[in-house]
Coordinates of N, CA and C and ligand atoms in Angstrom, one line a residue:
X1323 N -13.3 2.5 -0.7 CA -12.2 2.6 -0.2 C -10.9 2.7 -1.5
X1324 N -9.7 3.1 -1.0 CA -8.7 3.3 -2.2 C -7.7 3.7 -1.6
X1325 N -6.8 2.7 -2.4 CA -5.3 2.9 -1.8 C -4.4 3.8 -2.7
X1326 N -3.4 4.5 -1.8 CA -2.1 5.0 -2.9 C -0.9 5.0 -2.1
X1327 N 0.2 5.0 -3.3 CA 1.9 4.9 -2.8 C 2.4 6.3 -3.7
X1328 N 2.9 7.1 -2.4 CA 3.7 8.3 -2.7 C 5.2 7.8 -3.0
X1329 N 5.3 7.5 -4.4 CA 6.3 7.2 -4.9 C 7.5 7.7 -4.5
X1330 N 7.3 8.9 -4.3 CA 8.5 10.1 -3.8 C 8.8 9.5 -2.4
X1331 N 7.8 9.0 -1.4 CA 8.5 8.7 -0.2 C 8.7 7.3 -0.4
X1332 N 8.1 6.0 -0.8 CA 8.4 4.7 -1.0 C 9.9 4.7 -0.8
X1333 N 10.5 3.9 -0.1 CA 12.0 3.8 -0.1 C 12.1 1.9 -0.4
X1334 N 11.1 1.2 -1.0 CA 11.3 0.0 -0.7 C 11.3 -0.8 0.1
X1335 N 10.7 -0.8 1.0 CA 10.9 -1.3 2.6 C 10.1 -3.2 1.8
X1336 N 9.2 -2.8 0.8 CA 8.5 -4.4 1.0 C 7.4 -5.0 1.7
X1337 N 6.8 -4.1 3.0 CA 6.1 -4.7 3.9 C 4.4 -4.5 2.7
X1338 N 4.6 -3.6 2.3 CA 3.1 -3.7 1.3 C 2.8 -4.5 0.9
X1339 N 3.5 -5.4 0.1 CA 3.4 -6.0 -0.8 C 3.5 -7.6 0.2
X1340 N 4.3 -7.7 1.2 CA 4.2 -9.0 1.8 C 2.9 -9.1 2.6
X1341 N 2.3 -7.9 3.1 CA 1.2 -7.8 4.0 C 0.1 -7.9 3.6
X1342 N -0.3 -7.1 2.4 CA -1.5 -7.2 1.5 C -1.3 -7.6 -0.3
X1343 N -0.8 -8.7 -0.7 CA -0.5 -9.2 -1.8 C -1.5 -8.9 -3.1
X1344 N -2.6 -8.7 -2.4 CA -4.0 -8.7 -3.2 C -4.1 -7.2 -3.7
X1345 N -3.5 -6.5 -3.3 CA -3.2 -5.2 -3.3 C -2.2 -4.0 -3.4
X1346 N -1.3 -4.9 -3.2 CA 0.0 -4.3 -4.0 C 0.9 -5.0 -4.4
X1347 N 1.9 -4.6 -4.9 CA 3.0 -5.2 -6.1 C 4.1 -4.5 -6.0
X1348 N 5.3 -5.5 -6.4 CA 6.6 -4.6 -6.3 C 7.3 -4.5 -7.3
X1349 N 7.6 -3.2 -8.1 CA 8.8 -3.2 -9.3 C 9.8 -3.9 -9.2
X1350 N 10.6 -3.8 -10.2 CA 12.0 -4.4 -10.8 C 12.9 -4.3 -10.0
X1351 N 12.6 -3.0 -8.9 CA 13.7 -2.3 -8.2 C 13.1 -2.7 -6.8
X1352 N 12.1 -3.2 -6.1 CA 11.3 -3.6 -5.4 C 10.5 -2.8 -4.3
X1353 N 10.4 -1.4 -5.2 CA 9.7 -0.6 -5.0 C 7.7 -0.6 -5.1
X1354 N 7.1 -0.3 -4.0 CA 5.5 -0.6 -4.1 C 4.5 -0.3 -5.2
X1355 N 3.7 -0.8 -5.4 CA 3.2 -0.4 -6.5 C 1.6 -0.8 -6.5
X1356 N 0.7 0.4 -6.4 CA -0.5 -0.5 -6.3 C -1.3 -1.2 -7.4
X1357 N -1.6 -2.6 -7.0 CA -2.0 -3.3 -8.2 C -3.4 -2.8 -8.5
X1358 N -3.4 -2.9 -10.5 CA -5.0 -2.1 -10.8 C -5.2 -0.7 -10.2
X1359 N -6.3 -0.3 -10.0 CA -6.9 1.0 -10.1 C -6.7 1.2 -8.2
X1360 N -6.2 0.6 -7.5 CA -6.5 0.8 -5.9 C -7.6 0.8 -5.2
X1361 N -8.5 0.5 -6.1 CA -9.6 0.4 -5.2 C -9.7 -0.9 -4.1
X1362 N -10.2 -1.0 -3.3 CA -10.1 -2.0 -2.1 C -11.4 -2.5 -2.2
X1363 N -11.2 -4.2 -2.4 CA -12.1 -4.6 -2.2 C -12.9 -4.4 -0.8
X1364 N -14.2 -4.8 -0.5 CA -14.8 -4.5 0.7 C -14.3 -5.8 2.1
X1365 N -13.7 -7.0 1.6 CA -12.9 -7.6 2.3 C -11.3 -7.5 2.3
X1366 N -11.0 -6.3 2.0 CA -9.4 -6.5 1.8 C -9.2 -5.3 2.4
X1367 N -10.4 -4.2 3.4 CA -10.1 -3.1 4.1 C -9.1 -3.4 5.2
X1368 N -9.1 -4.6 5.7 CA -8.3 -4.3 7.2 C -7.1 -4.6 6.3
X1369 N -6.4 -5.4 5.6 CA -5.1 -5.4 4.7 C -4.7 -4.2 4.4
X1370 N -5.6 -3.3 3.8 CA -5.4 -2.1 3.4 C -4.6 -1.3 4.7
X1371 N -5.4 -1.0 5.7 CA -5.3 -0.2 6.7 C -3.6 -1.2 7.3
X1372 N -3.8 -2.5 6.9 CA -2.2 -3.1 7.8 C -1.1 -2.6 7.2
X1373 N -1.3 -2.3 6.1 CA -0.5 -2.1 5.0 C 0.1 -0.6 5.3
X1374 N -0.6 -0.1 5.1 CA -0.7 1.7 5.4 C 0.4 1.7 6.6
X1375 N -0.4 0.9 8.1 CA 0.5 1.5 9.1 C 1.7 0.7 9.3
X1376 N 1.9 -0.2 8.6 CA 3.4 -0.8 8.7 C 4.4 -0.5 7.4
X1377 N 3.8 0.3 6.6 CA 4.7 1.2 6.0 C 5.9 2.2 7.1
X1378 N 7.3 2.0 7.1 CA 7.7 2.7 7.8 C 8.0 4.4 7.3
X1379 N 7.9 4.1 5.8 CA 7.7 5.5 5.4 C 6.6 6.4 5.3
X1380 N 5.7 5.7 5.6 CA 4.1 6.0 5.5 C 3.8 6.7 4.0
X1381 N 4.4 5.8 3.1 CA 4.1 6.2 1.7 C 2.9 6.0 1.5
X1382 N 2.0 4.8 2.0 CA 0.4 4.3 1.8 C -0.7 5.4 2.1
X1383 N -1.5 5.8 1.4 CA -2.4 6.3 1.8 C -3.3 5.9 1.6
X1384 N -4.6 6.0 2.3 CA -6.1 5.1 2.5 C -7.1 6.0 2.1
X1385 N -7.6 6.0 1.1 CA -8.7 6.9 0.8 C -10.2 6.2 1.5
X1386 N -10.8 6.7 2.6 CA -11.4 6.0 3.0 C -12.9 6.1 2.0
X1387 N -13.2 7.1 1.4 CA -14.5 7.7 0.5 C -14.3 7.2 -0.1
X1388 N -13.0 6.8 -1.1 CA -13.1 6.3 -2.2 C -13.4 5.2 -3.0
Ligands
F3S1728 FE1 7.5 1.2 -0.6 FE2 6.2 1.2 2.2 FE3 5.8 -0.6 0.5 S1 8.3 1.9 1.5 S2 7.4 -0.8 -1.0 S3 4.9 1.6 0.1 S4 5.8 -1.0 2.9

């Protein structure tokens, strides 16, 4: 599993890094960033889906096969 953020959609709501700080961070302006290469460790898959479903802009993609 892999996560991506569509920077064109992200408005900096910050739910991603609040809910899944192991997977996401925030830049200087509060926009979400993917930590590392975005590969989700097996134990963090629930957090990845939680963050994606809580992003008001639907800016987070969860790629199940990656
Ligand atoms: Fe951006 Fe959504 Fe996170 S708007 S900061 S990707 S919760």
